[in-house]
Amino acid sequence: PWTRGGPPCERRMAKVGEGDERWIVKERADGQNCNNWHWTTRDVSGHTKKVLGQKLKELEFPAGGLLAHCRIRSAEVKGDCSVNNRKGRTFLIYEFEVKIKWEGETRDEAGAVLESTKGSMRLPDVCATEIDDPEVEFESKSRGSALSEAMRTQGVALVKASVKSIVLELQEEVRAGAAEQKPAAAGPAPLKAPVPTPIKITP
């Protein structure tokens, strides 16, 4: 017994077999992280970097205009990305550096090359807080030319929009996968019917 400014009271524990069935203390399939309430992290850097790099290499510039014959030669992605769960919410935490090499030319109506050049773009900080307008470092072998200026303005804007779109697609992919694997909400354990005790009959 113990007291704290009041009448004596006792701390008691239920005896075996006398516990309320609503006290869910037994083993359960979702017992480790019920409904994704606790923070969990899973590294998905390899997958996201591969997808982002591949889709940027497949980027197509507008068929009409100076960028019609431009293309992405390579796209290298460095950094980290993880899937995180907290209080039932699933989201990506990512921080990438993207390096792109591009090349292109302008042609006349007959298909003859008028100008050819190449260059690079570097996005040093692709993250959730910068995804709407990431910084881009632009380089060109013929800075100031018509093709180079078109790539610096139109091409950079297209690359930035593509990076944002790809990352958001990956985010939705993660959320959809989490929704499919989400465990059912925990409810009270079903009450068990009492087991009858056989009556002994003495002859």
GROMACS .gro file of N, CA and C in nm, residues 118-181:
model
  192
  118LYS      N    1   2.709   2.165  -7.799
  118LYS     CA    2   2.678   2.077  -7.688
  118LYS      C    3   2.712   2.149  -7.558
  119GLY      N    4   2.665   2.093  -7.448
  119GLY     CA    5   2.689   2.157  -7.320
  119GLY      C    6   2.639   2.070  -7.205
  120SER      N    7   2.616   2.134  -7.092
  120SER     CA    8   2.575   2.059  -6.974
  120SER      C    9   2.481   2.141  -6.887
  121MET      N   10   2.410   2.073  -6.799
  121MET     CA   11   2.328   2.135  -6.696
  121MET      C   12   2.355   2.060  -6.566
  122ARG      N   13   2.360   2.135  -6.459
  122ARG     CA   14   2.379   2.075  -6.327
  122ARG      C   15   2.275   2.130  -6.231
  123LEU      N   16   2.199   2.039  -6.169
  123LEU     CA   17   2.102   2.076  -6.067
  123LEU      C   18   2.161   2.030  -5.934
  124PRO      N   19   2.224   2.119  -5.857
  124PRO     CA   20   2.298   2.076  -5.738
  124PRO      C   21   2.213   2.038  -5.619
  125ASP      N   22   2.087   2.082  -5.615
  125ASP     CA   23   2.007   2.060  -5.495
  125ASP      C   24   1.861   2.034  -5.530
  126VAL      N   25   1.834   1.911  -5.569
  126VAL     CA   26   1.696   1.869  -5.596
  126VAL      C   27   1.642   1.807  -5.469
  127CYS      N   28   1.555   1.879  -5.401
  127CYS     CA   29   1.497   1.831  -5.275
  127CYS      C   30   1.355   1.884  -5.264
  128ALA      N   31   1.284   1.842  -5.160
  128ALA     CA   32   1.142   1.877  -5.147
  128ALA      C   33   1.121   2.028  -5.138
  129THR      N   34   1.213   2.099  -5.073
  129THR     CA   35   1.194   2.244  -5.056
  129THR      C   36   1.230   2.324  -5.181
  130GLU      N   37   1.302   2.261  -5.276
  130GLU     CA   38   1.345   2.332  -5.397
  130GLU      C   39   1.283   2.273  -5.523
  131ILE      N   40   1.194   2.176  -5.511
  131ILE     CA   41   1.147   2.102  -5.628
  131ILE      C   42   1.070   2.189  -5.727
  132ASP      N   43   1.003   2.296  -5.679
  132ASP     CA   44   0.925   2.381  -5.769
  132ASP      C   45   1.014   2.467  -5.859
  133ASP      N   46   1.131   2.503  -5.811
  133ASP     CA   47   1.220   2.588  -5.889
  133ASP      C   48   1.365   2.560  -5.852
  134PRO      N   49   1.417   2.443  -5.890
  134PRO     CA   50   1.554   2.409  -5.852
  134PRO      C   51   1.657   2.495  -5.927
  135GLU      N   52   1.769   2.516  -5.863
  135GLU     CA   53   1.878   2.591  -5.925
  135GLU      C   54   1.939   2.508  -6.038
  136VAL      N   55   1.975   2.574  -6.148
  136VAL     CA   56   2.037   2.507  -6.262
  136VAL      C   57   2.162   2.584  -6.304
  137GLU      N   58   2.274   2.512  -6.312
  137GLU     CA   59   2.399   2.570  -6.364
  137GLU      C   60   2.412   2.527  -6.509
  138PHE      N   61   2.413   2.623  -6.602
  138PHE     CA   62   2.410   2.593  -6.745
  138PHE      C   63   2.544   2.623  -6.810
  139GLU      N   64   2.589   2.531  -6.897
  139GLU     CA   65   2.711   2.550  -6.973
  139GLU      C   66   2.686   2.515  -7.119
  140SER      N   67   2.753   2.588  -7.210
  140SER     CA   68   2.740   2.563  -7.354
  140SER      C   69   2.873   2.590  -7.423
  141LYS      N   70   2.902   2.511  -7.526
  141LYS     CA   71   3.025   2.531  -7.602
  141LYS      C   72   3.016   2.652  -7.694
  142SER      N   73   2.896   2.700  -7.719
  142SER     CA   74   2.879   2.817  -7.805
  142SER      C   75   2.782   2.915  -7.741
  143ARG      N   76   2.817   2.959  -7.620
  143ARG     CA   77   2.730   3.050  -7.545
  143ARG      C   78   2.706   3.178  -7.626
  144GLY      N   79   2.581   3.218  -7.630
  144GLY     CA   80   2.543   3.338  -7.703
  144GLY      C   81   2.482   3.310  -7.838
  145SER      N   82   2.501   3.189  -7.892
  145SER     CA   83   2.441   3.155  -8.021
  145SER      C   84   2.290   3.133  -8.004
  146ALA      N   85   2.218   3.132  -8.114
  146ALA     CA   86   2.073   3.115  -8.110
  146ALA      C   87   2.034   2.982  -8.047
  147LEU      N   88   2.104   2.876  -8.084
  147LEU     CA   89   2.073   2.744  -8.029
  147LEU      C   90   2.106   2.737  -7.881
  148SER      N   91   2.218   2.793  -7.844
  148SER     CA   92   2.259   2.791  -7.704
  148SER      C   93   2.161   2.869  -7.617
  149GLU      N   94   2.116   2.985  -7.665
  149GLU     CA   95   2.022   3.066  -7.588
  149GLU      C   96   1.886   2.997  -7.577
  150ALA      N   97   1.845   2.928  -7.683
  150ALA     CA   98   1.718   2.854  -7.677
  150ALA      C   99   1.726   2.742  -7.574
  151MET      N  100   1.841   2.675  -7.567
  151MET     CA  101   1.857   2.569  -7.468
  151MET      C  102   1.865   2.629  -7.327
  152ARG      N  103   1.929   2.744  -7.312
  152ARG     CA  104   1.944   2.807  -7.180
  152ARG      C  105   1.809   2.849  -7.122
  153THR      N  106   1.717   2.889  -7.209
  153THR     CA  107   1.586   2.933  -7.161
  153THR      C  108   1.483   2.822  -7.170
  154GLN      N  109   1.449   2.781  -7.291
  154GLN     CA  110   1.344   2.680  -7.310
  154GLN      C  111   1.388   2.542  -7.259
  155GLY      N  112   1.513   2.505  -7.292
  155GLY     CA  113   1.561   2.372  -7.254
  155GLY      C  114   1.573   2.355  -7.103
  156VAL      N  115   1.626   2.455  -7.036
  156VAL     CA  116   1.640   2.449  -6.890
  156VAL      C  117   1.502   2.441  -6.824
  157ALA      N  118   1.407   2.522  -6.873
  157ALA     CA  119   1.272   2.520  -6.817
  157ALA      C  120   1.208   2.382  -6.833
  158LEU      N  121   1.232   2.318  -6.949
  158LEU     CA  122   1.176   2.185  -6.973
  158LEU      C  123   1.239   2.081  -6.881
  159VAL      N  124   1.369   2.090  -6.860
  159VAL     CA  125   1.438   1.996  -6.772
  159VAL      C  126   1.388   2.011  -6.628
  160LYS      N  127   1.374   2.134  -6.581
  160LYS     CA  128   1.325   2.157  -6.445
  160LYS      C  129   1.185   2.101  -6.426
  161ALA      N  130   1.097   2.125  -6.524
  161ALA     CA  131   0.961   2.072  -6.515
  161ALA      C  132   0.960   1.920  -6.518
  162SER      N  133   1.049   1.861  -6.597
  162SER     CA  134   1.055   1.715  -6.607
  162SER      C  135   1.105   1.653  -6.477
  163VAL      N  136   1.206   1.713  -6.415
  163VAL     CA  137   1.256   1.662  -6.287
  163VAL      C  138   1.145   1.663  -6.183
  164LYS      N  139   1.072   1.774  -6.175
  164LYS     CA  140   0.962   1.783  -6.079
  164LYS      C  141   0.856   1.677  -6.107
  165SER      N  142   0.818   1.661  -6.234
  165SER     CA  143   0.715   1.564  -6.270
  165SER      C  144   0.757   1.421  -6.235
  166ILE      N  145   0.882   1.386  -6.264
  166ILE     CA  146   0.930   1.250  -6.237
  166ILE      C  147   0.932   1.222  -6.087
  167VAL      N  148   0.980   1.319  -6.009
  167VAL     CA  149   0.986   1.300  -5.864
  167VAL      C  150   0.846   1.286  -5.805
  168LEU      N  151   0.751   1.367  -5.852
  168LEU     CA  152   0.613   1.357  -5.802
  168LEU      C  153   0.550   1.224  -5.841
  169GLU      N  154   0.584   1.173  -5.959
  169GLU     CA  155   0.535   1.041  -6.000
  169GLU      C  156   0.589   0.933  -5.905
  170LEU      N  157   0.715   0.943  -5.869
  170LEU     CA  158   0.774   0.848  -5.775
  170LEU      C  159   0.706   0.859  -5.639
  171GLN      N  160   0.673   0.981  -5.599
  171GLN     CA  161   0.603   1.001  -5.472
  171GLN      C  162   0.467   0.932  -5.473
  172GLU      N  163   0.392   0.948  -5.582
  172GLU     CA  164   0.260   0.885  -5.591
  172GLU      C  165   0.273   0.733  -5.598
  173GLU      N  166   0.377   0.685  -5.664
  173GLU     CA  167   0.401   0.541  -5.671
  173GLU      C  168   0.422   0.483  -5.531
  174VAL      N  169   0.498   0.556  -5.450
  174VAL     CA  170   0.523   0.513  -5.312
  174VAL      C  171   0.394   0.513  -5.232
  175ARG      N  172   0.313   0.617  -5.244
  175ARG     CA  173   0.188   0.626  -5.168
  175ARG      C  174   0.090   0.518  -5.208
  176ALA      N  175   0.083   0.490  -5.341
  176ALA     CA  176  -0.007   0.385  -5.388
  176ALA      C  177   0.035   0.249  -5.333
  177GLY      N  178   0.167   0.223  -5.333
  177GLY     CA  179   0.216   0.096  -5.280
  177GLY      C  180   0.188   0.083  -5.132
  178ALA      N  181   0.201   0.193  -5.059
  178ALA     CA  182   0.175   0.189  -4.915
  178ALA      C  183   0.027   0.165  -4.886
  179ALA      N  184  -0.061   0.223  -4.971
  179ALA     CA  185  -0.204   0.205  -4.951
  179ALA      C  186  -0.245   0.060  -4.971
  180GLU      N  187  -0.181  -0.008  -5.067
  180GLU     CA  188  -0.213  -0.148  -5.093
  180GLU      C  189  -0.167  -0.238  -4.980
  181GLN      N  190  -0.057  -0.201  -4.913
  181GLN     CA  191  -0.001  -0.284  -4.807
  181GLN      C  192  -0.048  -0.243  -4.668
   0.00000   0.00000   0.00000
